[in-house]
Amino acid sequence: MKKRTELDKENYKNEGDSSTDEVSENSNPAEGFIQKYSKPIIIVSIVVIALVALLIYMKYQAEENEIKASTLMTRIVPYFQAGDFEKALNGDPDKTYLGEKVVGLKQIADEYQSTSQGKIASLYVATIYADTADYDNALNYFEKAAKADANIIKMGGMAGIASVHEHKGNLKDAAQNYLSASELAEDDNTKSRYSFYAALCFEKTGDKANAEKIFRTIIEENQLTEFTPLAKAGLIRIGTIIE
């Protein structure tokens, strides 16, 4: 059996070792932190790298999709221009380019809706549906076109939405969307056209105040457009004085 003094020495030695380890650990807190949290740090690093890689891929994919959609559009738009709306909408399975079938505008609009070409395809599709009085589908694709970055496509989408509402008898909604389209117009004649359509819708609802305001704006701001005399006729029609 060990003497008490020997046991005390061993205990003191063990305590001393523990104290030394603790001092050593506290002497480099950064190293201790890394050792303790190395796994979470590695995971976070991997996530960051993955996100950067994903962003790079998405940009590349977006560019690839834009090019692909543009290629498909060049093959199908001539059908629309020729008035062959059925094939323009659904494609021409009997014809191929470089081994690929000619897909329709609807497929392009659906599969590439995030691209500018997809928005243009949506405008074509909506126009075809509107021409066949399929106003629900027309409205759906006009709304997609209205989300385009390019003002001219966005304007076409807004004007199309207005036209659908007008056909459905929602004249107030039609008027507001025509006004939105007019604000995107880059030339006086187009601006006057959509403004005039808005005024007509207000006139039909009996809102003579808004109709008069728009008719007068057309006359004052766009003196040389074809809609100036039409606006003057509108003022006469609703019983107001032309100054």
CSV table of C-alpha atoms in Angstrom, one decimal:
chain,number,residue,atom,x,y,z
A,1,MET,CA,0.0,0.0,0.0
A,2,LYS,CA,1.4,3.4,-1.0
A,3,LYS,CA,2.1,5.9,1.6
A,4,ARG,CA,-0.1,9.0,1.8
A,5,THR,CA,2.7,11.3,0.7
A,6,GLU,CA,3.2,9.2,-2.5
A,7,LEU,CA,-0.5,9.3,-3.3
A,8,ASP,CA,-0.5,13.0,-2.7
A,9,LYS,CA,2.4,13.3,-5.1
A,10,GLU,CA,0.6,11.3,-7.8
A,11,ASN,CA,-2.6,13.3,-7.3
A,12,TYR,CA,-0.7,16.5,-7.6
A,13,LYS,CA,1.1,15.3,-10.7
A,14,ASN,CA,-2.2,14.4,-12.4
A,15,GLU,CA,-3.8,17.7,-11.4
A,16,GLY,CA,-0.8,19.4,-12.7
A,17,ASP,CA,-1.0,17.7,-16.1
A,18,SER,CA,-4.7,18.7,-16.4
A,19,SER,CA,-3.8,22.2,-15.6
A,20,THR,CA,-1.1,22.3,-18.1
A,21,ASP,CA,-3.5,21.0,-20.9
A,22,GLU,CA,-6.0,23.6,-20.0
A,23,VAL,CA,-3.4,26.4,-20.1
A,24,SER,CA,-2.2,25.0,-23.4
A,25,GLU,CA,-5.7,25.0,-24.9
A,26,ASN,CA,-6.5,28.5,-23.6
A,27,SER,CA,-3.2,29.8,-25.0
A,28,ASN,CA,-4.5,29.4,-28.6
A,29,PRO,CA,-8.3,30.0,-28.6
A,30,ALA,CA,-8.5,30.1,-32.4
A,31,GLU,CA,-7.0,26.7,-32.7
A,32,GLY,CA,-9.4,25.4,-30.1
A,33,PHE,CA,-12.4,27.0,-31.9
A,34,ILE,CA,-11.3,25.4,-35.2
A,35,GLN,CA,-10.9,22.0,-33.7
A,36,LYS,CA,-14.3,22.2,-32.1
A,37,TYR,CA,-16.2,23.6,-35.1
A,38,SER,CA,-14.1,22.2,-38.0
A,39,LYS,CA,-17.0,20.2,-39.3
A,40,PRO,CA,-19.6,23.0,-39.5
A,41,ILE,CA,-16.9,25.3,-41.0
A,42,ILE,CA,-16.2,22.7,-43.7
A,43,ILE,CA,-19.9,22.3,-44.4
A,44,VAL,CA,-20.5,26.1,-44.7
A,45,SER,CA,-17.5,26.3,-47.1
A,46,ILE,CA,-18.9,23.6,-49.3
A,47,VAL,CA,-22.3,25.3,-49.4
A,48,VAL,CA,-20.8,28.6,-50.4
A,49,ILE,CA,-18.7,27.0,-53.2
A,50,ALA,CA,-21.9,25.1,-54.3
A,51,LEU,CA,-23.9,28.4,-54.5
A,52,VAL,CA,-21.2,30.1,-56.5
A,53,ALA,CA,-21.0,27.2,-58.9
A,54,LEU,CA,-24.8,27.2,-59.2
A,55,LEU,CA,-24.9,30.9,-60.0
A,56,ILE,CA,-22.2,30.4,-62.7
A,57,TYR,CA,-24.2,27.4,-64.1
A,58,MET,CA,-27.5,29.4,-64.1
A,59,LYS,CA,-25.9,32.3,-66.0
A,60,TYR,CA,-24.4,29.9,-68.5
A,61,GLN,CA,-27.7,28.0,-68.7
A,62,ALA,CA,-29.6,31.2,-69.2
A,63,GLU,CA,-27.3,32.2,-72.1
A,64,GLU,CA,-27.6,28.7,-73.6
A,65,ASN,CA,-31.5,28.9,-73.3
A,66,GLU,CA,-31.6,32.3,-74.9
A,67,ILE,CA,-29.6,31.1,-77.9
A,68,LYS,CA,-31.6,27.9,-78.2
A,69,ALA,CA,-34.9,29.7,-78.0
A,70,SER,CA,-33.8,32.3,-80.6
A,71,THR,CA,-32.8,29.4,-83.0
A,72,LEU,CA,-36.2,27.8,-82.5
A,73,MET,CA,-38.0,31.1,-83.1
A,74,THR,CA,-36.3,31.7,-86.4
A,75,ARG,CA,-37.7,28.4,-87.7
A,76,ILE,CA,-41.3,28.9,-86.6
A,77,VAL,CA,-42.0,32.6,-87.0
A,78,PRO,CA,-42.3,32.3,-90.8
A,79,TYR,CA,-45.4,30.1,-90.3
A,80,PHE,CA,-47.0,32.9,-88.3
A,81,GLN,CA,-46.1,35.5,-90.9
A,82,ALA,CA,-47.6,33.3,-93.6
A,83,GLY,CA,-50.8,33.0,-91.6
A,84,ASP,CA,-50.5,29.3,-90.9
A,85,PHE,CA,-51.5,29.8,-87.3
A,86,GLU,CA,-52.1,26.1,-86.5
A,87,LYS,CA,-48.5,25.1,-87.3
A,88,ALA,CA,-47.2,28.3,-85.9
A,89,LEU,CA,-48.8,27.4,-82.6
A,90,ASN,CA,-48.1,23.7,-82.5
A,91,GLY,CA,-45.1,23.2,-84.8
A,92,ASP,CA,-44.5,21.3,-88.0
A,93,PRO,CA,-43.6,17.7,-87.3
A,94,ASP,CA,-43.1,17.0,-91.0
A,95,LYS,CA,-40.2,19.4,-91.2
A,96,THR,CA,-36.8,19.2,-89.5
A,97,TYR,CA,-33.7,21.4,-89.2
A,98,LEU,CA,-30.4,19.6,-88.5
A,99,GLY,CA,-32.3,16.6,-87.4
A,100,GLU,CA,-34.6,18.6,-85.0
A,101,LYS,CA,-38.3,19.0,-85.5
A,102,VAL,CA,-39.8,22.4,-85.9
A,103,VAL,CA,-41.5,23.1,-82.6
A,104,GLY,CA,-44.4,25.4,-82.1
A,105,LEU,CA,-44.5,28.8,-80.5
A,106,LYS,CA,-46.5,27.5,-77.6
A,107,GLN,CA,-43.7,25.0,-76.7
A,108,ILE,CA,-41.1,27.7,-76.9
A,109,ALA,CA,-43.2,30.0,-74.7
A,110,ASP,CA,-43.7,27.3,-72.1
A,111,GLU,CA,-40.2,25.9,-72.0
A,112,TYR,CA,-38.2,29.1,-72.4
A,113,GLN,CA,-40.6,31.5,-70.6
A,114,SER,CA,-37.7,32.9,-68.5
A,115,THR,CA,-35.9,34.2,-71.7
A,116,SER,CA,-36.6,37.2,-73.8
A,117,GLN,CA,-37.4,35.0,-76.8
A,118,GLY,CA,-39.8,33.1,-74.6
A,119,LYS,CA,-41.7,36.3,-73.8
A,120,ILE,CA,-41.9,37.1,-77.6
A,121,ALA,CA,-43.2,33.6,-78.3
A,122,SER,CA,-45.8,34.3,-75.6
A,123,LEU,CA,-46.9,37.4,-77.4
A,124,TYR,CA,-47.3,35.4,-80.7
A,125,VAL,CA,-49.2,32.6,-78.9
A,126,ALA,CA,-51.6,35.1,-77.2
A,127,THR,CA,-52.3,36.8,-80.5
A,128,ILE,CA,-53.2,33.5,-82.1
A,129,TYR,CA,-55.5,32.6,-79.2
A,130,ALA,CA,-57.1,36.0,-79.3
A,131,ASP,CA,-57.7,35.7,-83.1
A,132,THR,CA,-59.7,32.5,-82.4
A,133,ALA,CA,-61.6,34.1,-79.5
A,134,ASP,CA,-59.9,31.8,-76.9
A,135,TYR,CA,-59.6,34.7,-74.5
A,136,ASP,CA,-58.7,32.8,-71.4
A,137,ASN,CA,-55.6,31.3,-73.0
A,138,ALA,CA,-54.9,34.6,-74.7
A,139,LEU,CA,-54.9,36.4,-71.4
A,140,ASN,CA,-52.6,33.9,-69.8
A,141,TYR,CA,-49.9,34.4,-72.5
A,142,PHE,CA,-50.4,38.2,-72.8
A,143,GLU,CA,-49.7,38.3,-69.1
A,144,LYS,CA,-46.4,36.4,-69.6
A,145,ALA,CA,-45.4,38.7,-72.4
A,146,ALA,CA,-46.2,41.7,-70.1
A,147,LYS,CA,-43.4,40.5,-67.8
A,148,ALA,CA,-40.7,41.1,-70.5
A,149,ASP,CA,-37.8,43.4,-69.9
A,150,ALA,CA,-38.1,45.0,-73.3
A,151,ASN,CA,-40.7,47.8,-73.3
A,152,ILE,CA,-42.0,47.0,-76.7
A,153,ILE,CA,-42.9,43.4,-75.7
A,154,LYS,CA,-44.2,44.5,-72.4
A,155,MET,CA,-46.3,47.1,-74.2
A,156,GLY,CA,-47.7,44.5,-76.5
A,157,GLY,CA,-48.6,42.3,-73.5
A,158,MET,CA,-50.4,45.2,-71.7
A,159,ALA,CA,-52.3,46.1,-74.8
A,160,GLY,CA,-53.3,42.5,-75.4
A,161,ILE,CA,-54.5,42.2,-71.8
A,162,ALA,CA,-56.6,45.4,-72.3
A,163,SER,CA,-58.0,43.9,-75.5
A,164,VAL,CA,-59.1,40.7,-73.8
A,165,HIS,CA,-60.7,42.6,-71.0
A,166,GLU,CA,-62.5,44.8,-73.5
A,167,HIS,CA,-63.9,41.7,-75.3
A,168,LYS,CA,-65.0,40.3,-72.0
A,169,GLY,CA,-66.8,43.5,-71.1
A,170,ASN,CA,-64.4,44.5,-68.3
A,171,LEU,CA,-64.1,48.0,-69.6
A,172,LYS,CA,-62.5,49.6,-66.6
A,173,ASP,CA,-59.8,47.0,-66.5
A,174,ALA,CA,-59.4,47.4,-70.3
A,175,ALA,CA,-59.0,51.2,-69.9
A,176,GLN,CA,-56.4,50.9,-67.2
A,177,ASN,CA,-54.3,48.4,-69.2
A,178,TYR,CA,-54.5,50.5,-72.4
A,179,LEU,CA,-53.2,53.5,-70.3
A,180,SER,CA,-50.3,51.3,-69.0
A,181,ALA,CA,-49.5,50.3,-72.6
A,182,SER,CA,-49.6,54.0,-73.7
A,183,GLU,CA,-47.0,54.9,-71.1
A,184,LEU,CA,-44.6,52.4,-72.5
A,185,ALA,CA,-45.0,53.7,-76.1
A,186,GLU,CA,-41.9,55.3,-77.7
A,187,ASP,CA,-43.7,57.2,-80.4
A,188,ASP,CA,-46.6,59.7,-80.4
A,189,ASN,CA,-48.8,57.7,-82.7
A,190,THR,CA,-48.7,54.5,-80.6
A,191,LYS,CA,-49.1,56.5,-77.4
A,192,SER,CA,-52.2,58.3,-78.9
A,193,ARG,CA,-53.7,55.0,-80.1
A,194,TYR,CA,-53.7,53.2,-76.7
A,195,SER,CA,-54.7,56.4,-75.0
A,196,PHE,CA,-57.6,56.8,-77.4
A,197,TYR,CA,-58.7,53.2,-76.8
A,198,ALA,CA,-58.6,53.8,-73.1
A,199,ALA,CA,-60.8,56.9,-73.5
A,200,LEU,CA,-63.3,54.9,-75.6
A,201,CYS,CA,-63.5,52.3,-72.8
A,202,PHE,CA,-64.1,55.1,-70.2
A,203,GLU,CA,-66.7,56.6,-72.5
A,204,LYS,CA,-68.6,53.3,-72.8
A,205,THR,CA,-68.8,53.0,-69.0
A,206,GLY,CA,-70.2,56.4,-68.8
A,207,ASP,CA,-67.1,57.9,-67.2
A,208,LYS,CA,-67.1,61.1,-69.2
A,209,ALA,CA,-64.7,62.8,-66.9
A,210,ASN,CA,-61.8,60.4,-67.6
A,211,ALA,CA,-62.8,60.1,-71.2
A,212,GLU,CA,-62.7,63.9,-71.7
A,213,LYS,CA,-59.4,64.2,-69.8
A,214,ILE,CA,-57.7,61.7,-72.2
A,215,PHE,CA,-59.3,63.1,-75.3
A,216,ARG,CA,-57.9,66.6,-74.4
A,217,THR,CA,-54.5,65.2,-73.6
A,218,ILE,CA,-54.3,63.5,-77.0
A,219,ILE,CA,-55.3,66.8,-78.7
A,220,GLU,CA,-52.8,68.9,-76.6
A,221,GLU,CA,-49.8,66.6,-76.6
A,222,ASN,CA,-50.0,64.8,-80.0
A,223,GLN,CA,-51.2,67.4,-82.5
A,224,LEU,CA,-49.9,65.6,-85.6
A,225,THR,CA,-51.2,62.1,-85.0
A,226,GLU,CA,-54.1,60.4,-86.8
A,227,PHE,CA,-56.0,60.2,-83.4
A,228,THR,CA,-56.2,64.0,-82.9
A,229,PRO,CA,-59.3,64.4,-85.0
A,230,LEU,CA,-60.8,61.2,-83.5
A,231,ALA,CA,-60.2,62.7,-80.0
A,232,LYS,CA,-62.0,65.9,-81.1
A,233,ALA,CA,-64.9,63.9,-82.3
A,234,GLY,CA,-64.9,62.1,-79.0
A,235,LEU,CA,-65.2,65.4,-77.1
A,236,ILE,CA,-68.1,66.4,-79.3
A,237,ARG,CA,-69.8,63.0,-78.8
A,238,ILE,CA,-69.7,63.2,-75.0
A,239,GLY,CA,-71.0,66.8,-75.2
A,240,THR,CA,-68.0,68.9,-74.2
A,241,ILE,CA,-66.7,72.1,-75.7
A,242,ILE,CA,-63.5,72.0,-77.8
A,243,GLU,CA,-61.4,75.0,-76.8
